[in-house]
Short mmCIF file of C-alpha atoms and ligand atoms in Angstrom, two decimals:
data_model
loop_
_atom_site.label_atom_id
_atom_site.label_comp_id
_atom_site.label_asym_id
_atom_site.label_seq_id
_atom_site.Cartn_x
_atom_site.Cartn_y
_atom_site.Cartn_z
CA MET A 1 110.46 89.69 -53.31
CA ASP A 2 111.06 86.07 -52.46
CA LEU A 3 108.12 85.11 -50.30
CA VAL A 4 109.15 81.50 -49.53
CA ILE A 5 111.69 80.74 -46.84
CA LYS A 6 114.02 77.77 -47.10
CA PHE A 7 113.50 75.07 -44.48
CA ASN A 8 117.16 74.74 -43.50
CA LEU A 9 116.75 75.33 -39.82
CA PHE A 10 113.80 72.97 -39.58
CA GLN A 11 115.73 70.33 -41.49
CA GLN A 12 118.91 70.76 -39.49
CA TYR A 13 117.28 70.67 -36.00
CA GLN A 14 114.14 68.60 -36.74
CA PHE A 15 112.12 70.76 -34.42
CA GLU A 16 109.35 68.94 -32.52
CA ALA A 17 107.41 72.02 -31.72
CA VAL A 18 107.14 75.62 -32.68
CA ILE A 19 105.94 78.50 -30.41
CA HIS A 20 105.34 81.29 -32.87
CA LEU A 21 105.49 84.76 -31.30
CA ALA A 22 107.23 86.63 -34.19
CA ALA A 23 105.11 89.53 -35.51
CA GLU A 24 104.93 93.07 -36.46
CA SER A 25 102.86 94.16 -33.50
CA HIS A 26 102.29 97.87 -33.36
CA VAL A 27 98.94 99.20 -34.64
CA ASP A 28 100.23 102.68 -35.55
CA ARG A 29 103.00 101.19 -37.61
CA SER A 30 100.48 99.09 -39.49
CA ILE A 31 98.57 102.18 -40.37
CA ALA A 32 101.64 103.74 -41.78
CA SER A 33 102.95 100.59 -43.47
CA PRO A 34 100.29 97.91 -43.94
CA LEU A 35 102.28 95.72 -46.33
CA ASP A 36 105.04 95.10 -43.75
CA PHE A 37 102.34 93.46 -41.59
CA ILE A 38 100.90 91.44 -44.38
CA TYR A 39 104.39 90.16 -45.33
CA THR A 40 105.55 89.44 -41.77
CA ASN A 41 102.35 88.28 -40.13
CA ILE A 42 100.51 86.46 -42.87
CA VAL A 43 103.19 85.27 -45.26
CA GLY A 44 105.66 84.73 -42.29
CA THR A 45 103.19 82.51 -40.57
CA ALA A 46 102.37 80.54 -43.80
CA ASN A 47 106.08 79.96 -44.30
CA LEU A 48 106.42 78.67 -40.81
CA LEU A 49 103.41 76.37 -41.19
CA ASN A 50 104.81 75.00 -44.42
CA ALA A 51 108.23 74.43 -42.97
CA ALA A 52 106.78 72.55 -39.96
CA ARG A 53 104.44 70.53 -42.29
CA ALA A 54 107.37 69.54 -44.51
CA ILE A 55 109.41 67.96 -41.71
CA TRP A 56 106.41 66.66 -39.80
CA ALA A 57 104.61 65.01 -42.76
CA ASP A 58 105.52 61.49 -41.82
CA ASN A 59 104.39 61.71 -38.16
CA MET A 60 102.42 64.67 -36.79
CA ASN A 61 101.40 62.81 -33.56
CA ASP A 62 103.81 64.20 -31.00
CA LYS A 63 104.36 67.54 -32.56
CA ARG A 64 102.90 70.95 -31.82
CA PHE A 65 102.57 74.30 -33.56
CA TYR A 66 101.52 76.93 -31.06
CA HIS A 67 100.48 80.34 -32.51
CA ILE A 68 100.48 83.37 -30.32
CA SER A 69 97.84 85.94 -31.28
CA THR A 70 95.90 88.95 -29.97
CA ASP A 71 92.48 89.83 -28.59
CA GLU A 72 92.35 92.53 -31.35
CA VAL A 73 91.18 89.97 -33.92
CA TYR A 74 87.76 90.16 -32.28
CA GLY A 75 87.37 93.81 -33.02
CA ALA A 76 85.99 96.40 -30.62
CA LEU A 77 83.48 96.12 -27.63
CA GLY A 78 80.98 98.59 -26.46
CA ALA A 79 80.69 99.59 -22.74
CA THR A 80 79.96 96.03 -21.59
CA GLY A 81 80.75 92.32 -22.38
CA ALA A 82 84.04 90.48 -23.02
CA PHE A 83 85.56 88.53 -25.82
CA VAL A 84 85.22 84.66 -25.57
CA GLU A 85 86.85 82.14 -27.83
CA THR A 86 83.88 81.97 -30.08
CA THR A 87 83.41 85.74 -30.58
CA PRO A 88 83.32 86.23 -34.40
CA TYR A 89 86.45 87.88 -35.78
CA ALA A 90 86.06 91.59 -36.79
CA PRO A 91 89.50 93.15 -36.97
CA HIS A 92 89.76 96.85 -37.80
CA SER A 93 93.44 97.68 -38.23
CA PRO A 94 95.89 96.25 -40.78
CA TYR A 95 97.72 94.83 -37.78
CA SER A 96 94.67 92.99 -36.38
CA ALA A 97 93.50 91.96 -39.87
CA SER A 98 96.88 90.36 -40.43
CA LYS A 99 96.85 88.53 -37.12
CA ALA A 100 93.27 87.38 -37.82
CA SER A 101 94.46 86.03 -41.21
CA SER A 102 97.37 84.26 -39.67
CA ASP A 103 94.94 82.64 -37.07
CA HIS A 104 92.86 81.46 -39.90
CA LEU A 105 95.87 79.86 -41.63
CA VAL A 106 96.85 78.09 -38.45
CA ARG A 107 93.33 76.61 -38.13
CA ALA A 108 93.29 75.75 -41.86
CA TYR A 109 96.53 73.72 -41.42
CA HIS A 110 94.92 71.92 -38.52
CA ASP A 111 91.69 71.18 -40.32
CA THR A 112 93.28 70.35 -43.71
CA PHE A 113 96.47 68.73 -42.93
CA GLY A 114 95.88 67.45 -39.44
CA MET A 115 98.68 69.56 -37.96
CA PRO A 116 98.48 69.64 -34.13
CA ASN A 117 97.94 73.30 -33.61
CA VAL A 118 96.82 75.54 -30.82
CA ILE A 119 96.18 79.29 -30.64
CA SER A 120 96.00 81.89 -27.75
CA ASN A 121 94.72 85.41 -28.03
CA CYS A 122 95.95 87.72 -25.35
CA SER A 123 95.10 91.19 -24.16
CA ASN A 124 97.59 94.17 -23.78
CA ASN A 125 100.92 93.22 -22.08
CA TYR A 126 102.99 95.53 -19.91
CA GLY A 127 106.40 94.98 -18.13
CA PRO A 128 110.13 95.28 -18.68
CA ASN A 129 111.74 95.25 -22.09
CA GLN A 130 108.72 96.49 -24.00
CA PHE A 131 109.66 98.71 -26.92
CA PRO A 132 108.81 102.42 -26.35
CA GLU A 133 106.30 102.59 -29.25
CA LYS A 134 103.72 101.15 -26.97
CA LEU A 135 101.78 103.30 -24.56
CA ILE A 136 103.36 102.51 -21.22
CA PRO A 137 107.10 102.57 -22.09
CA LEU A 138 106.59 105.52 -24.47
CA PHE A 139 104.92 107.55 -21.75
CA ILE A 140 107.58 106.48 -19.10
CA ASN A 141 110.33 107.68 -21.47
CA ASN A 142 108.50 110.95 -22.20
CA ILE A 143 107.76 111.71 -18.55
CA LEU A 144 111.42 110.99 -17.74
CA HIS A 145 112.50 113.65 -20.39
CA ASN A 146 109.60 116.03 -19.70
CA LYS A 147 108.27 115.51 -23.30
CA PRO A 148 104.50 115.79 -24.12
CA LEU A 149 102.31 112.67 -23.53
CA PRO A 150 100.30 112.23 -26.79
CA VAL A 151 96.85 110.90 -25.61
CA TYR A 152 94.86 109.87 -28.64
CA GLY A 153 91.29 111.34 -28.87
CA GLN A 154 89.99 111.94 -25.37
CA GLY A 155 91.72 109.03 -23.72
CA LEU A 156 88.53 107.13 -23.24
CA ASN A 157 89.54 103.90 -24.91
CA VAL A 158 89.74 100.88 -22.61
CA ARG A 159 92.32 98.17 -22.50
CA ASP A 160 92.78 95.00 -20.34
CA TRP A 161 96.40 95.02 -19.04
CA LEU A 162 98.33 91.77 -18.11
CA TYR A 163 101.85 91.65 -16.72
CA VAL A 164 104.17 89.98 -19.29
CA GLU A 165 105.38 87.21 -16.95
CA ASP A 166 101.81 86.10 -16.48
CA HIS A 167 101.43 85.91 -20.23
CA ALA A 168 104.65 83.82 -20.37
CA LYS A 169 103.21 81.52 -17.81
CA ALA A 170 99.98 81.15 -19.64
CA ILE A 171 101.97 80.28 -22.88
CA ASP A 172 103.79 77.59 -20.82
CA VAL A 173 100.55 76.05 -19.56
CA ILE A 174 98.89 76.13 -23.00
CA PHE A 175 101.99 74.70 -24.74
CA HIS A 176 102.06 71.75 -22.30
CA LYS A 177 98.49 71.17 -21.55
CA GLY A 178 96.36 72.80 -24.29
CA LYS A 179 94.24 70.73 -26.66
CA ASN A 180 94.95 70.59 -30.35
CA GLY A 181 92.59 72.59 -32.50
CA GLU A 182 91.61 74.85 -29.59
CA THR A 183 91.92 78.53 -28.92
CA TYR A 184 92.45 80.00 -25.46
CA ASN A 185 91.87 83.61 -24.45
CA ILE A 186 94.35 85.20 -22.01
CA GLY A 187 93.56 88.34 -20.11
CA GLY A 188 94.33 90.31 -17.06
CA ASN A 189 90.82 90.93 -15.83
CA ASN A 190 92.16 94.41 -15.36
CA GLU A 191 90.43 97.09 -17.48
CA TRP A 192 91.63 100.61 -17.53
CA LYS A 193 90.45 103.70 -19.42
CA ASN A 194 93.63 105.15 -21.11
CA ILE A 195 93.43 108.44 -19.25
CA ASP A 196 93.08 106.84 -15.86
CA LEU A 197 96.03 104.56 -16.54
CA ILE A 198 98.15 107.50 -17.64
CA LYS A 199 97.25 109.53 -14.50
CA ASN A 200 98.15 106.54 -12.34
CA LEU A 201 101.43 106.21 -14.31
CA ILE A 202 102.18 109.92 -13.75
CA GLN A 203 101.52 109.52 -10.00
CA ILE A 204 104.02 106.76 -9.71
CA MET A 205 106.66 108.35 -11.94
CA ASP A 206 106.49 111.59 -10.09
CA GLU A 207 106.91 109.74 -6.84
CA GLU A 208 109.83 107.63 -8.08
CA LEU A 209 111.50 110.69 -9.63
CA GLY A 210 111.04 112.75 -6.48
CA ARG A 211 108.89 115.34 -8.29
CA PRO A 212 106.14 117.12 -6.39
CA GLU A 213 102.95 115.13 -6.86
CA GLY A 214 101.01 115.90 -10.13
CA THR A 215 104.00 117.75 -11.69
CA SER A 216 103.87 115.62 -14.86
CA LEU A 217 100.10 115.98 -15.33
CA ALA A 218 100.96 119.20 -17.31
CA LEU A 219 102.56 116.89 -19.97
CA ILE A 220 99.26 115.38 -21.06
CA THR A 221 98.49 116.50 -24.51
CA TYR A 222 95.31 115.41 -26.40
CA VAL A 223 96.13 114.72 -30.05
CA LYS A 224 94.22 113.51 -33.10
CA ASP A 225 92.78 110.04 -32.56
CA ARG A 226 94.24 106.87 -34.06
CA ALA A 227 92.38 105.96 -37.27
CA GLY A 228 89.97 103.04 -36.70
CA HIS A 229 90.78 103.20 -32.95
CA ASP A 230 89.00 100.32 -31.19
CA LEU A 231 87.01 101.59 -28.24
CA ARG A 232 87.35 98.77 -25.72
CA TYR A 233 88.94 95.36 -25.36
CA ALA A 234 88.09 92.94 -22.58
CA ILE A 235 88.93 89.24 -22.23
CA ASP A 236 86.90 86.47 -20.78
CA ALA A 237 89.61 83.94 -19.77
CA THR A 238 87.29 81.44 -18.06
CA LYS A 239 88.17 78.63 -20.45
CA LEU A 240 91.92 78.94 -19.59
CA LYS A 241 91.10 79.01 -15.84
CA THR A 242 88.64 76.17 -15.74
CA GLU A 243 90.27 73.79 -18.23
CA LEU A 244 93.99 74.49 -17.65
CA GLY A 245 94.03 76.17 -14.15
CA TRP A 246 95.80 79.45 -15.24
CA GLU A 247 94.95 82.78 -13.86
CA PRO A 248 96.98 86.09 -13.54
CA SER A 249 99.27 86.04 -10.43
CA ILE A 250 100.73 89.50 -10.38
CA LYS A 251 98.47 92.27 -9.02
CA PHE A 252 98.46 95.39 -11.25
CA THR A 253 99.59 97.75 -8.45
CA GLU A 254 102.65 95.51 -7.92
CA GLY A 255 103.39 94.86 -11.59
CA PHE A 256 102.91 98.46 -12.62
CA ARG A 257 105.34 99.72 -9.94
CA LEU A 258 107.84 96.98 -10.82
CA THR A 259 107.59 98.08 -14.53
CA VAL A 260 108.25 101.73 -13.83
CA LYS A 261 111.25 100.82 -11.59
CA TRP A 262 112.65 98.53 -14.27
CA TYR A 263 112.63 101.41 -16.90
CA LEU A 264 114.13 103.83 -14.37
CA ASN A 265 116.93 101.29 -13.48
CA ASN A 266 117.57 100.61 -17.14
CA GLU A 267 117.88 104.06 -18.57
CA GLN A 268 120.81 102.94 -20.74
CA TRP A 269 118.56 100.29 -22.39
CA LEU A 270 115.91 103.00 -23.08
CA LYS A 271 118.63 105.28 -24.55
CA ASN A 272 119.93 102.52 -26.73
CA VAL A 273 116.57 101.59 -28.16
CA THR A 274 115.47 105.19 -28.74
CA SER A 275 118.54 106.20 -30.70
CA GLY A 276 118.73 105.81 -34.49
CA ASN A 277 115.61 104.77 -36.39
CA TYR A 278 113.35 105.40 -33.38
CA GLN A 279 114.02 109.13 -33.77
CA LYS A 280 112.67 108.98 -37.28
CA TYR A 281 109.72 106.96 -36.24
CA TYR A 282 108.95 109.38 -33.35
CA GLU A 283 109.14 112.40 -35.59
CA ALA A 284 106.92 110.86 -38.20
CA MET A 285 104.28 109.76 -35.60
CA TYR A 286 104.30 112.61 -33.21
CA GLY A 287 106.42 115.41 -34.73
CA ASN A 288 103.45 117.35 -36.03
CA ARG A 289 100.79 116.57 -33.43
O1 LIG B 301 95.23 93.95 -27.21
C1 LIG B 301 96.53 93.37 -27.51
C2 LIG B 301 97.37 94.28 -28.29
O2 LIG B 301 97.78 95.35 -27.43
C3 LIG B 301 98.51 93.63 -28.96
O3 LIG B 301 98.08 92.70 -29.86
C4 LIG B 301 99.35 94.67 -29.64
O4 LIG B 301 100.50 94.10 -30.30
C5 LIG B 301 99.80 95.79 -28.75
O5 LIG B 301 100.40 96.73 -29.43
C6 LIG B 301 98.52 96.30 -27.97
O6 LIG B 301 97.70 97.22 -28.91
P1 LIG B 301 97.14 98.61 -28.49
O7 LIG B 301 96.97 99.37 -29.75
O8 LIG B 301 96.08 98.54 -27.50
O9 LIG B 301 98.55 99.16 -27.63
P2 LIG B 301 99.21 100.56 -27.62
O10 LIG B 301 100.19 100.53 -26.52
O11 LIG B 301 99.61 101.03 -28.95
O12 LIG B 301 97.98 101.55 -27.16
C7 LIG B 301 97.32 101.37 -25.98
C8 LIG B 301 96.20 102.45 -25.92
O13 LIG B 301 96.83 103.72 -25.80
C9 LIG B 301 95.36 102.46 -27.22
O14 LIG B 301 94.02 102.79 -26.84
C10 LIG B 301 96.01 103.67 -27.94
C11 LIG B 301 96.50 104.59 -26.83
N1 LIG B 301 97.71 105.36 -27.20
C12 LIG B 301 98.79 104.69 -27.66
C13 LIG B 301 99.95 105.41 -27.92
C14 LIG B 301 101.16 104.61 -28.50
C15 LIG B 301 97.71 106.73 -26.96
O15 LIG B 301 96.68 107.33 -26.56
N2 LIG B 301 98.84 107.48 -27.24
C16 LIG B 301 99.99 106.77 -27.74
O16 LIG B 301 100.99 107.51 -28.11
#
């Protein structure tokens, strides 16, 4: 396998900045195929860093390489506390280990080559256009089609949910105002136990679909837990608020309803993305559980 990309695009367009969001991002897929994550997330990031370094070598001053990462690099929390930017890295899944590794590479290029780099680590996103491998769009699609809702373990894991547009706004602020060599945590200050989030989703879905309240609760199906399932994530985004003035603007009740409505108004999109390979993925993931 050729692990090195050619720098054609960088040479052709002489990019002055890179905002690097490309990644294999789904934990379950990383458990099934770890090498895909190592290739895309680690080797892919190294390739981008090398390409940027090659064209910026003469003058790095007004350039910027911004790497978008995840709170999962910090590992799992117990019942209390929150991740800060100095929390030691302790990833548990091949996905989070590959993101942690790419973060380290970005820092190494800053420290070794003086590349003007910045990193952000964000909590769980929700909103339109999210692929239905992730909890919320997967469950919306399943409720819509009266399919079982596969809750891992006892549904007691906790995640901190942020509306995707708020993440985009944070990226904009960090890209323009963040300091080189720094890391910024981004979070929704909005923790939910999975099972509570799922029940809330069911309530909204039943309402929007005109089903009697609680109808879809019967779809909840407890299945074998995810291997290495992190118990809780929570983000302390104080640094981003105090230094750069960002905080979430969309209330969860508003964003969650908007999200449900978006999927219901875009059923064709859901149909398109769940045809073909998705069926194979779904069968392999959930077929026998
Ligand atoms: O924390 C940020 C991370 O959030 C991002 O870096 C990842 O790219 C993104 O996938 C997300 O990771 P999670 O593993 O937390 O997201 P996911 O939607 O897969 O699962 C959310 C929670 O729901 C998690 O505790 C596992 C649980 N779950 C998920 C699925 C897909 C279920 O109980 N059943 C399911 O079928």
